PDB file of C-alpha atoms and ligand atoms in Angstrom:
ATOM      1  CA  MET A 166     -24.105-106.383  31.429  1.00 90.00           C
ATOM      2  CA  ARG A 167     -24.866-107.468  27.887  1.00 94.00           C
ATOM      3  CA  ARG A 168     -22.089-105.473  25.634  1.00 97.00           C
ATOM      4  CA  ILE A 169     -23.277-103.770  22.658  1.00 98.00           C
ATOM      5  CA  LEU A 170     -20.991-101.808  19.793  1.00 98.00           C
ATOM      6  CA  VAL A 171     -22.898 -99.033  17.479  1.00 98.00           C
ATOM      7  CA  ILE A 172     -20.662 -98.479  14.830  1.00 98.00           C
ATOM      8  CA  GLY A 173     -21.115 -95.646  12.270  1.00 98.00           C
ATOM      9  CA  ILE A 174     -19.918 -97.095   9.090  1.00 96.00           C
ATOM     10  CA  GLY A 175     -19.669 -93.772   6.936  1.00 96.00           C
ATOM     11  CA  ALA A 176     -22.479 -93.079   4.173  1.00 95.00           C
ATOM     12  CA  GLY A 177     -21.844 -94.984   1.624  1.00 90.00           C
ATOM     13  CA  ASN A 178     -18.250 -95.416   0.892  1.00 93.00           C
ATOM     14  CA  PRO A 179     -16.190 -97.801   2.543  1.00 94.00           C
ATOM     15  CA  ASP A 180     -13.201 -95.873   2.429  1.00 96.00           C
ATOM     16  CA  TYR A 181     -15.324 -93.571   4.762  1.00 96.00           C
ATOM     17  CA  LEU A 182     -14.733 -96.222   7.758  1.00 97.00           C
ATOM     18  CA  THR A 183     -12.643 -94.771  10.630  1.00 98.00           C
ATOM     19  CA  VAL A 184      -9.862 -96.742  12.436  1.00 98.00           C
ATOM     20  CA  GLN A 185     -11.709 -96.782  15.704  1.00 98.00           C
ATOM     21  CA  ALA A 186     -14.355 -98.152  13.661  1.00 98.00           C
ATOM     22  CA  ILE A 187     -12.366-100.810  11.699  1.00 97.00           C
ATOM     23  CA  ASP A 188     -11.053-101.685  15.521  1.00 97.00           C
ATOM     24  CA  ALA A 189     -14.441-101.964  16.979  1.00 98.00           C
ATOM     25  CA  LEU A 190     -15.337-104.358  13.842  1.00 97.00           C
ATOM     26  CA  ASN A 191     -12.973-107.013  14.918  1.00 97.00           C
ATOM     27  CA  ARG A 192     -14.383-106.972  18.611  1.00 97.00           C
ATOM     28  CA  VAL A 193     -17.647-107.864  17.746  1.00 97.00           C
ATOM     29  CA  ASP A 194     -19.160-111.349  18.147  1.00 97.00           C
ATOM     30  CA  VAL A 195     -22.130-111.188  16.363  1.00 97.00           C
ATOM     31  CA  PHE A 196     -23.644-108.471  14.111  1.00 96.00           C
ATOM     32  CA  PHE A 197     -27.495-107.856  14.026  1.00 94.00           C
ATOM     33  CA  ILE A 198     -28.371-106.520  10.431  1.00 88.00           C
ATOM     34  CA  PRO A 199     -31.727-105.038  10.325  1.00 80.00           C
ATOM     35  CA  ASP A 200     -33.275-105.057   6.945  1.00 73.00           C
ATOM     36  CA  LYS A 201     -34.769-102.428   5.688  1.00 65.00           C
ATOM     37  CA  GLY A 202     -37.256-103.751   2.629  1.00 60.00           C
ATOM     38  CA  GLU A 203     -36.207-101.453  -0.921  1.00 55.00           C
ATOM     39  CA  GLU A 204     -32.946-100.343   0.122  1.00 55.00           C
ATOM     40  CA  LYS A 205     -31.923-103.483   1.179  1.00 59.00           C
ATOM     41  CA  SER A 206     -29.534-104.945  -1.396  1.00 69.00           C
ATOM     42  CA  ALA A 207     -27.424-102.101  -2.696  1.00 71.00           C
ATOM     43  CA  LEU A 208     -26.510-101.615   1.704  1.00 77.00           C
ATOM     44  CA  ARG A 209     -26.865-105.157   2.577  1.00 79.00           C
ATOM     45  CA  HIS A 210     -23.675-105.362  -0.004  1.00 81.00           C
ATOM     46  CA  LEU A 211     -22.238-102.541   1.500  1.00 85.00           C
ATOM     47  CA  ARG A 212     -22.098-104.098   5.232  1.00 88.00           C
ATOM     48  CA  GLU A 213     -21.480-107.396   3.487  1.00 87.00           C
ATOM     49  CA  GLU A 214     -18.033-105.683   1.604  1.00 90.00           C
ATOM     50  CA  ILE A 215     -17.373-103.737   4.825  1.00 94.00           C
ATOM     51  CA  LEU A 216     -17.073-106.963   6.986  1.00 94.00           C
ATOM     52  CA  ALA A 217     -15.084-109.007   4.491  1.00 93.00           C
ATOM     53  CA  ARG A 218     -12.651-106.241   3.754  1.00 95.00           C
ATOM     54  CA  PHE A 219     -12.096-104.712   7.428  1.00 96.00           C
ATOM     55  CA  VAL A 220     -12.303-108.077   9.732  1.00 95.00           C
ATOM     56  CA  GLY A 221      -9.024-110.041   9.766  1.00 87.00           C
ATOM     57  CA  LYS A 222      -8.912-113.380  11.675  1.00 84.00           C
ATOM     58  CA  LYS A 223     -11.529-112.815  14.060  1.00 83.00           C
ATOM     59  CA  ARG A 224     -14.614-115.362  13.565  1.00 91.00           C
ATOM     60  CA  TYR A 225     -18.520-113.806  13.441  1.00 94.00           C
ATOM     61  CA  GLU A 226     -22.156-114.509  12.881  1.00 94.00           C
ATOM     62  CA  THR A 227     -24.422-112.159  11.354  1.00 92.00           C
ATOM     63  CA  VAL A 228     -28.174-112.346  12.085  1.00 93.00           C
ATOM     64  CA  GLY A 229     -30.709-110.872  10.054  1.00 87.00           C
ATOM     65  CA  VAL A 230     -32.954-108.961  12.145  1.00 85.00           C
ATOM     66  CA  ASP A 231     -36.513-108.580  10.328  1.00 79.00           C
ATOM     67  CA  ILE A 232     -38.011-105.074  10.573  1.00 77.00           C
ATOM     68  CA  PRO A 233     -41.430-105.188  11.394  1.00 73.00           C
ATOM     69  CA  ARG A 234     -43.408-102.415   9.061  1.00 74.00           C
ATOM     70  CA  ARG A 235     -44.291 -99.405  10.677  1.00 71.00           C
ATOM     71  CA  ARG A 236     -48.038 -98.352  10.778  1.00 69.00           C
ATOM     72  CA  ALA A 237     -48.956 -94.668   8.690  1.00 69.00           C
ATOM     73  CA  ALA A 238     -48.392 -92.419  10.686  1.00 64.00           C
ATOM     74  CA  GLY A 239     -51.498 -90.325  10.092  1.00 67.00           C
ATOM     75  CA  GLU A 240     -51.834 -87.476  12.182  1.00 68.00           C
ATOM     76  CA  ASP A 241     -49.782 -88.617  15.237  1.00 75.00           C
ATOM     77  CA  TYR A 242     -46.360 -89.665  13.545  1.00 76.00           C
ATOM     78  CA  ARG A 243     -44.982 -89.645  17.533  1.00 76.00           C
ATOM     79  CA  GLY A 244     -46.826 -92.533  18.526  1.00 80.00           C
ATOM     80  CA  ALA A 245     -46.609 -94.555  15.740  1.00 80.00           C
ATOM     81  CA  VAL A 246     -42.585 -94.395  15.649  1.00 80.00           C
ATOM     82  CA  ASP A 247     -43.295 -95.276  19.559  1.00 82.00           C
ATOM     83  CA  ASP A 248     -45.278 -97.913  18.833  1.00 82.00           C
ATOM     84  CA  TRP A 249     -42.599 -99.406  16.232  1.00 81.00           C
ATOM     85  CA  HIS A 250     -40.056 -98.690  18.333  1.00 82.00           C
ATOM     86  CA  ALA A 251     -41.456-100.499  20.844  1.00 84.00           C
ATOM     87  CA  ALA A 252     -42.607-103.765  18.770  1.00 83.00           C
ATOM     88  CA  LEU A 253     -38.533-103.812  17.778  1.00 85.00           C
ATOM     89  CA  THR A 254     -37.222-104.010  21.029  1.00 88.00           C
ATOM     90  CA  SER A 255     -39.035-106.583  22.043  1.00 87.00           C
ATOM     91  CA  ASN A 256     -37.587-107.839  19.308  1.00 88.00           C
ATOM     92  CA  TYR A 257     -33.604-107.463  19.488  1.00 92.00           C
ATOM     93  CA  GLU A 258     -34.231-108.310  23.537  1.00 92.00           C
ATOM     94  CA  ASN A 259     -35.126-112.794  22.083  1.00 92.00           C
ATOM     95  CA  LEU A 260     -32.667-111.739  19.855  1.00 94.00           C
ATOM     96  CA  PHE A 261     -29.681-110.550  22.274  1.00 95.00           C
ATOM     97  CA  GLU A 262     -31.147-113.595  24.408  1.00 95.00           C
ATOM     98  CA  ARG A 263     -30.431-115.795  21.630  1.00 95.00           C
ATOM     99  CA  HIS A 264     -27.735-115.275  20.054  1.00 96.00           C
ATOM    100  CA  LEU A 265     -25.267-113.351  22.934  1.00 96.00           C
ATOM    101  CA  THR A 266     -24.475-115.983  25.078  1.00 93.00           C
ATOM    102  CA  ASP A 267     -21.296-116.645  27.045  1.00 92.00           C
ATOM    103  CA  GLY A 268     -20.149-112.699  26.814  1.00 94.00           C
ATOM    104  CA  LYS A 269     -20.441-112.277  23.257  1.00 96.00           C
ATOM    105  CA  VAL A 270     -20.557-108.880  22.023  1.00 97.00           C
ATOM    106  CA  GLY A 271     -22.996-107.642  19.537  1.00 98.00           C
ATOM    107  CA  GLY A 272     -22.736-104.965  16.916  1.00 97.00           C
ATOM    108  CA  PHE A 273     -24.390-102.770  14.797  1.00 96.00           C
ATOM    109  CA  LEU A 274     -23.623-101.172  11.591  1.00 96.00           C
ATOM    110  CA  VAL A 275     -25.437 -97.708  11.457  1.00 95.00           C
ATOM    111  CA  TRP A 276     -24.840 -96.074   7.574  1.00 94.00           C
ATOM    112  CA  GLY A 277     -23.582 -92.609   8.163  1.00 96.00           C
ATOM    113  CA  ASP A 278     -23.113 -92.315  12.127  1.00 98.00           C
ATOM    114  CA  PRO A 279     -25.968 -93.323  14.710  1.00 97.00           C
ATOM    115  CA  MET A 280     -26.747 -89.650  15.855  1.00 97.00           C
ATOM    116  CA  LEU A 281     -27.891 -88.823  13.001  1.00 97.00           C
ATOM    117  CA  TYR A 282     -31.987 -89.581  12.368  1.00 96.00           C
ATOM    118  CA  ASP A 283     -30.953 -93.238  13.559  1.00 94.00           C
ATOM    119  CA  SER A 284     -33.026 -95.630  15.443  1.00 89.00           C
ATOM    120  CA  THR A 285     -30.488 -97.665  16.819  1.00 93.00           C
ATOM    121  CA  LEU A 286     -29.452 -95.870  20.272  1.00 96.00           C
ATOM    122  CA  ARG A 287     -32.951 -94.635  21.399  1.00 92.00           C
ATOM    123  CA  LEU A 288     -33.553 -98.584  20.919  1.00 91.00           C
ATOM    124  CA  MET A 289     -30.819 -99.943  22.698  1.00 94.00           C
ATOM    125  CA  GLU A 290     -32.202 -97.529  25.298  1.00 94.00           C
ATOM    126  CA  ARG A 291     -35.030 -99.119  25.961  1.00 91.00           C
ATOM    127  CA  LEU A 292     -32.869-102.400  26.571  1.00 93.00           C
ATOM    128  CA  ASP A 293     -30.484-103.430  29.845  1.00 90.00           C
ATOM    129  CA  VAL A 294     -27.287-103.302  27.385  1.00 95.00           C
ATOM    130  CA  GLU A 295     -23.668-101.310  27.821  1.00 97.00           C
ATOM    131  CA  VAL A 296     -23.507 -99.126  24.732  1.00 98.00           C
ATOM    132  CA  GLU A 297     -20.425 -98.109  23.009  1.00 98.00           C
ATOM    133  CA  VAL A 298     -21.097 -95.716  20.275  1.00 98.00           C
ATOM    134  CA  ILE A 299     -18.257 -95.242  17.193  1.00 98.00           C
ATOM    135  CA  PRO A 300     -18.270 -91.890  15.450  1.00 98.00           C
ATOM    136  CA  GLY A 301     -19.284 -92.002  11.105  1.00 98.00           C
ATOM    137  CA  ILE A 302     -19.326 -89.576   8.690  1.00 98.00           C
ATOM    138  CA  THR A 303     -22.452 -88.275   7.916  1.00 98.00           C
ATOM    139  CA  ALA A 304     -24.209 -87.905   4.791  1.00 98.00           C
ATOM    140  CA  VAL A 305     -24.145 -84.700   5.720  1.00 98.00           C
ATOM    141  CA  GLN A 306     -20.073 -84.482   5.490  1.00 98.00           C
ATOM    142  CA  ALA A 307     -20.315 -86.823   2.343  1.00 98.00           C
ATOM    143  CA  LEU A 308     -22.214 -83.881   0.694  1.00 98.00           C
ATOM    144  CA  ALA A 309     -20.136 -80.988   1.621  1.00 98.00           C
ATOM    145  CA  ALA A 310     -16.779 -82.809   0.899  1.00 98.00           C
ATOM    146  CA  ARG A 311     -17.964 -83.812  -2.600  1.00 98.00           C
ATOM    147  CA  HIS A 312     -19.219 -80.416  -3.095  1.00 98.00           C
ATOM    148  CA  GLY A 313     -16.134 -78.683  -1.810  1.00 98.00           C
ATOM    149  CA  ILE A 314     -18.213 -76.451   0.736  1.00 98.00           C
ATOM    150  CA  ALA A 315     -18.237 -75.346   3.820  1.00 97.00           C
ATOM    151  CA  LEU A 316     -21.664 -76.012   5.542  1.00 97.00           C
ATOM    152  CA  ASN A 317     -22.598 -72.854   7.034  1.00 96.00           C
ATOM    153  CA  HIS A 318     -22.083 -69.276   6.769  1.00 93.00           C
ATOM    154  CA  ILE A 319     -19.309 -67.116   8.845  1.00 93.00           C
ATOM    155  CA  GLY A 320     -20.634 -67.539  12.143  1.00 93.00           C
ATOM    156  CA  GLU A 321     -24.292 -68.463  10.985  1.00 94.00           C
ATOM    157  CA  PRO A 322     -26.520 -71.179  12.014  1.00 96.00           C
ATOM    158  CA  VAL A 323     -27.460 -74.674  10.239  1.00 98.00           C
ATOM    159  CA  LEU A 324     -30.590 -76.429  10.589  1.00 98.00           C
ATOM    160  CA  LEU A 325     -30.871 -80.171   9.600  1.00 98.00           C
ATOM    161  CA  THR A 326     -34.000 -81.487   8.786  1.00 98.00           C
ATOM    162  CA  THR A 327     -36.309 -83.798   7.268  1.00 97.00           C
ATOM    163  CA  GLY A 328     -38.548 -83.050   4.067  1.00 97.00           C
ATOM    164  CA  ARG A 329     -41.242 -83.591   5.506  1.00 94.00           C
ATOM    165  CA  LYS A 330     -40.911 -81.007   8.072  1.00 95.00           C
ATOM    166  CA  ALA A 331     -39.459 -78.621   5.383  1.00 96.00           C
ATOM    167  CA  MET A 332     -42.757 -78.969   3.054  1.00 94.00           C
ATOM    168  CA  LEU A 333     -44.429 -77.438   6.725  1.00 94.00           C
ATOM    169  CA  GLY A 334     -41.993 -74.719   5.877  1.00 93.00           C
ATOM    170  CA  LEU A 335     -38.087 -73.661   6.652  1.00 95.00           C
ATOM    171  CA  PRO A 336     -37.478 -71.259   8.776  1.00 94.00           C
ATOM    172  CA  GLN A 337     -36.635 -67.572   6.737  1.00 91.00           C
ATOM    173  CA  GLY A 338     -32.834 -66.659   6.643  1.00 90.00           C
ATOM    174  CA  ILE A 339     -31.302 -69.796   7.736  1.00 95.00           C
ATOM    175  CA  ASP A 340     -29.511 -72.490   5.985  1.00 97.00           C
ATOM    176  CA  SER A 341     -30.984 -76.280   5.778  1.00 98.00           C
ATOM    177  CA  VAL A 342     -29.963 -79.507   5.288  1.00 98.00           C
ATOM    178  CA  ILE A 343     -32.636 -81.832   4.062  1.00 98.00           C
ATOM    179  CA  LEU A 344     -32.499 -85.566   4.792  1.00 98.00           C
ATOM    180  CA  LEU A 345     -35.419 -88.483   4.476  1.00 96.00           C
ATOM    181  CA  ASP A 346     -37.175 -86.038   1.086  1.00 96.00           C
ATOM    182  CA  GLY A 347     -39.035 -88.459  -0.493  1.00 90.00           C
ATOM    183  CA  ASP A 348     -41.040 -85.322  -1.394  1.00 89.00           C
ATOM    184  CA  GLN A 349     -39.035 -83.374  -2.946  1.00 95.00           C
ATOM    185  CA  ALA A 350     -39.553 -80.874  -0.813  1.00 96.00           C
ATOM    186  CA  PHE A 351     -36.959 -78.094  -2.712  1.00 96.00           C
ATOM    187  CA  ALA A 352     -39.249 -78.262  -5.793  1.00 95.00           C
ATOM    188  CA  HIS A 353     -41.879 -76.146  -3.133  1.00 94.00           C
ATOM    189  CA  VAL A 354     -40.012 -74.283  -0.612  1.00 93.00           C
ATOM    190  CA  PRO A 355     -40.102 -71.003  -1.209  1.00 91.00           C
ATOM    191  CA  GLY A 356     -37.338 -68.418  -1.116  1.00 89.00           C
ATOM    192  CA  ASP A 357     -33.987 -67.553  -2.688  1.00 94.00           C
ATOM    193  CA  TYR A 358     -31.315 -69.747  -2.517  1.00 97.00           C
ATOM    194  CA  ASP A 359     -28.748 -71.887  -3.905  1.00 98.00           C
ATOM    195  CA  ILE A 360     -28.945 -75.909  -3.917  1.00 98.00           C
ATOM    196  CA  PHE A 361     -26.342 -78.440  -3.574  1.00 98.00           C
ATOM    197  CA  TRP A 362     -27.723 -82.100  -4.144  1.00 98.00           C
ATOM    198  CA  GLY A 363     -26.283 -85.544  -3.875  1.00 98.00           C
ATOM    199  CA  ALA A 364     -27.681 -88.760  -4.622  1.00 98.00           C
ATOM    200  CA  TYR A 365     -26.010 -91.585  -3.466  1.00 96.00           C
ATOM    201  CA  LEU A 366     -23.222 -90.027  -2.098  1.00 97.00           C
ATOM    202  CA  GLY A 367     -19.886 -92.050  -1.724  1.00 95.00           C
ATOM    203  CA  THR A 368     -21.033 -94.967  -4.160  1.00 93.00           C
ATOM    204  CA  LYS A 369     -19.994 -95.814  -7.522  1.00 93.00           C
ATOM    205  CA  ASP A 370     -23.623 -93.920  -8.778  1.00 95.00           C
ATOM    206  CA  GLU A 371     -23.117 -90.881  -7.221  1.00 97.00           C
ATOM    207  CA  ILE A 372     -24.737 -87.616  -8.494  1.00 98.00           C
ATOM    208  CA  LEU A 373     -24.324 -83.999  -7.841  1.00 98.00           C
ATOM    209  CA  ILE A 374     -25.977 -81.179  -9.136  1.00 98.00           C
ATOM    210  CA  SER A 375     -25.733 -77.724  -7.928  1.00 98.00           C
ATOM    211  CA  GLY A 376     -26.807 -73.913  -8.470  1.00 98.00           C
ATOM    212  CA  HIS A 377     -29.673 -71.726  -7.912  1.00 97.00           C
ATOM    213  CA  LEU A 378     -32.434 -73.514  -7.179  1.00 97.00           C
ATOM    214  CA  SER A 379     -34.669 -71.741  -9.581  1.00 96.00           C
ATOM    215  CA  GLU A 380     -32.353 -72.777 -12.104  1.00 97.00           C
ATOM    216  CA  VAL A 381     -31.675 -76.356 -11.524  1.00 98.00           C
ATOM    217  CA  LYS A 382     -34.624 -77.569  -9.627  1.00 96.00           C
ATOM    218  CA  ALA A 383     -36.424 -78.858 -12.919  1.00 97.00           C
ATOM    219  CA  GLU A 384     -33.267 -80.704 -13.561  1.00 98.00           C
ATOM    220  CA  ILE A 385     -32.362 -82.219 -10.035  1.00 98.00           C
ATOM    221  CA  GLU A 386     -36.478 -84.183 -10.480  1.00 97.00           C
ATOM    222  CA  LYS A 387     -35.864 -85.003 -13.340  1.00 98.00           C
ATOM    223  CA  VAL A 388     -32.472 -86.877 -13.002  1.00 98.00           C
ATOM    224  CA  ARG A 389     -34.037 -87.605  -9.489  1.00 97.00           C
ATOM    225  CA  ALA A 390     -37.435 -89.231 -10.933  1.00 97.00           C
ATOM    226  CA  GLU A 391     -34.686 -91.304 -13.276  1.00 97.00           C
ATOM    227  CA  ALA A 392     -32.144 -92.597 -11.001  1.00 96.00           C
ATOM    228  CA  ARG A 393     -35.103 -93.632  -8.676  1.00 94.00           C
ATOM    229  CA  GLN A 394     -36.629 -95.386 -11.845  1.00 94.00           C
ATOM    230  CA  THR A 395     -32.792 -97.142 -12.454  1.00 94.00           C
ATOM    231  CA  HIS A 396     -32.067 -98.539  -9.364  1.00 90.00           C
ATOM    232  CA  GLY A 397     -35.482 -99.245  -7.395  1.00 89.00           C
ATOM    233  CA  TRP A 398     -34.534 -96.326  -4.272  1.00 89.00           C
ATOM    234  CA  ILE A 399     -32.857 -93.447  -4.092  1.00 93.00           C
ATOM    235  CA  MET A 400     -30.814 -91.705  -1.027  1.00 94.00           C
ATOM    236  CA  ASP A 401     -30.155 -88.537  -1.531  1.00 97.00           C
ATOM    237  CA  THR A 402     -29.741 -84.912   0.534  1.00 98.00           C
ATOM    238  CA  TYR A 403     -29.122 -81.540   0.053  1.00 98.00           C
ATOM    239  CA  LEU A 404     -28.568 -78.166   1.325  1.00 98.00           C
ATOM    240  CA  LEU A 405     -30.084 -74.920   0.787  1.00 98.00           C
ATOM    241  CA  ARG A 406     -27.955 -72.021   1.441  1.00 97.00           C
ATOM    242  CA  THR A 407     -29.548 -68.771   1.795  1.00 96.00           C
ATOM    243  CA  ARG A 408     -28.331 -65.923  -0.989  1.00 90.00           C
ATOM    244  CA  ARG A 409     -26.880 -63.350   0.590  1.00 80.00           C
TER     245      ARG A 409
HETATM  246  C1  SAM B 227     -32.344 -92.351   7.821  1.00 55.52           C
HETATM  247  S1  SAM B 227     -31.580 -91.196   7.829  1.00 55.52           S
HETATM  248  C2  SAM B 227     -29.796 -91.896   8.030  1.00 55.52           C
HETATM  249  C3  SAM B 227     -28.688 -90.804   7.942  1.00 55.52           C
HETATM  250  C4  SAM B 227     -27.592 -91.051   8.439  1.00 55.52           C
HETATM  251  N1  SAM B 227     -27.078 -91.989   9.612  1.00 55.52           N
HETATM  252  C5  SAM B 227     -26.344 -90.353   8.346  1.00 55.52           C
HETATM  253  O1  SAM B 227     -25.099 -90.243   9.330  1.00 55.52           O
HETATM  254  O2  SAM B 227     -26.125 -89.932   7.131  1.00 55.52           O
HETATM  255  C6  SAM B 227     -31.292 -91.565   5.440  1.00 55.52           C
HETATM  256  C7  SAM B 227     -31.664 -90.215   4.978  1.00 55.52           C
HETATM  257  O3  SAM B 227     -29.716 -89.922   4.933  1.00 55.52           O
HETATM  258  C8  SAM B 227     -29.346 -89.485   3.776  1.00 55.52           C
HETATM  259  N2  SAM B 227     -28.395 -89.671   3.040  1.00 55.52           N
HETATM  260  C9  SAM B 227     -27.826 -91.153   3.564  1.00 55.52           C
HETATM  261  N3  SAM B 227     -26.485 -92.017   3.013  1.00 55.52           N
HETATM  262  C10 SAM B 227     -26.810 -90.988   1.998  1.00 55.52           C
HETATM  263  C11 SAM B 227     -25.861 -90.856   0.745  1.00 55.52           C
HETATM  264  N4  SAM B 227     -25.001 -92.041   0.227  1.00 55.52           N
HETATM  265  N5  SAM B 227     -26.323 -90.234  -0.685  1.00 55.52           N
HETATM  266  C12 SAM B 227     -27.576 -88.853  -0.474  1.00 55.52           C
HETATM  267  N6  SAM B 227     -28.102 -89.084   1.115  1.00 55.52           N
HETATM  268  C13 SAM B 227     -27.493 -90.503   2.069  1.00 55.52           C
HETATM  269  C14 SAM B 227     -30.420 -89.501   2.788  1.00 55.52           C
HETATM  270  O4  SAM B 227     -31.140 -88.124   2.949  1.00 55.52           O
HETATM  271  C15 SAM B 227     -31.164 -90.289   3.612  1.00 55.52           C
HETATM  272  O5  SAM B 227     -32.903 -90.383   3.642  1.00 55.52           O
END
C-alpha cells in the first residue's frame, strides 16, 4: 500500500517545525503541494523555505496540485464540501498513480496541524493509502504563545469554531477561539468579552491586539482591513474570553 506522511509544519514560522517533522521531511520522495488561490505565494514561499532549510541530502520531487474551485455553498455547505472532496480525491488518485511508483513515499506539508480545520486527513481516508500523521503547532497555540496567555480559565472548556458559526451565535459564558473568519464575527457577537487577536502569526508581518472587545474592536477592524489591503490576503484568529 502507498505510504503518505501528513506533516504539520506549524502555522507560520519555520522554527515551529518539530524534530519529528524534520525527520519525516527527510523520508518523503514526493511532496504534493496544493495551490490555494490568493494565499498561495506567501504560503508556497514558506513551504519552499522549509524544504530548503530542513531537507538534507535526500532527493525529492515537488508536485503542484491544482485545487478545483468549490461551488458556492448556499444552504448546503456539507454537500458542497463533499462534492469538492470527491473531485480532489480523484485528482489525488491520478497523481499518486503517476508519481508514487516503486515504493516512493508521498508527503503533504500541512499548515499548522492536520487535525484542525484541514481536509487532508479526510481526503486520505477516501484513498487506499497508509497514512502517518506528524503533529504541528497550530495557529491556536501560536496565538496563545504570542499573547503569553493560557487558553482556558481554570477547569473551563474552550470552543474552537469558525467565523461563520460565530455569526450564528456563540454559547453564552463559554470562551471561544475563532478561525476562518472572513466576516469579522468579533465585531458582531454580543457578550462581554476580552479579545486576543493575532494575524499572520509567527511571520514577520505578525500583528497582535488585545483588550476589552468593546474598546478594541474598531481598531482591529481598521488594522485588519489595512493589512488585508497591503498583503492581498489575511489569516487571523482570536480568543474571545468571557469576562468574570
Ligand atoms: C484552514 S484553517 C487551518 C488551521 C491550521 N490547520 C492550524 O493548525 O492552525 C486556516 C485558519 O487558521 C488560522 N490561521 C492559520 N495560520 C494562522 C496564522 N499564522 N496567523 C493567524 N491565523 C492563522 C486562520 O483563522 C485561518 O483562517
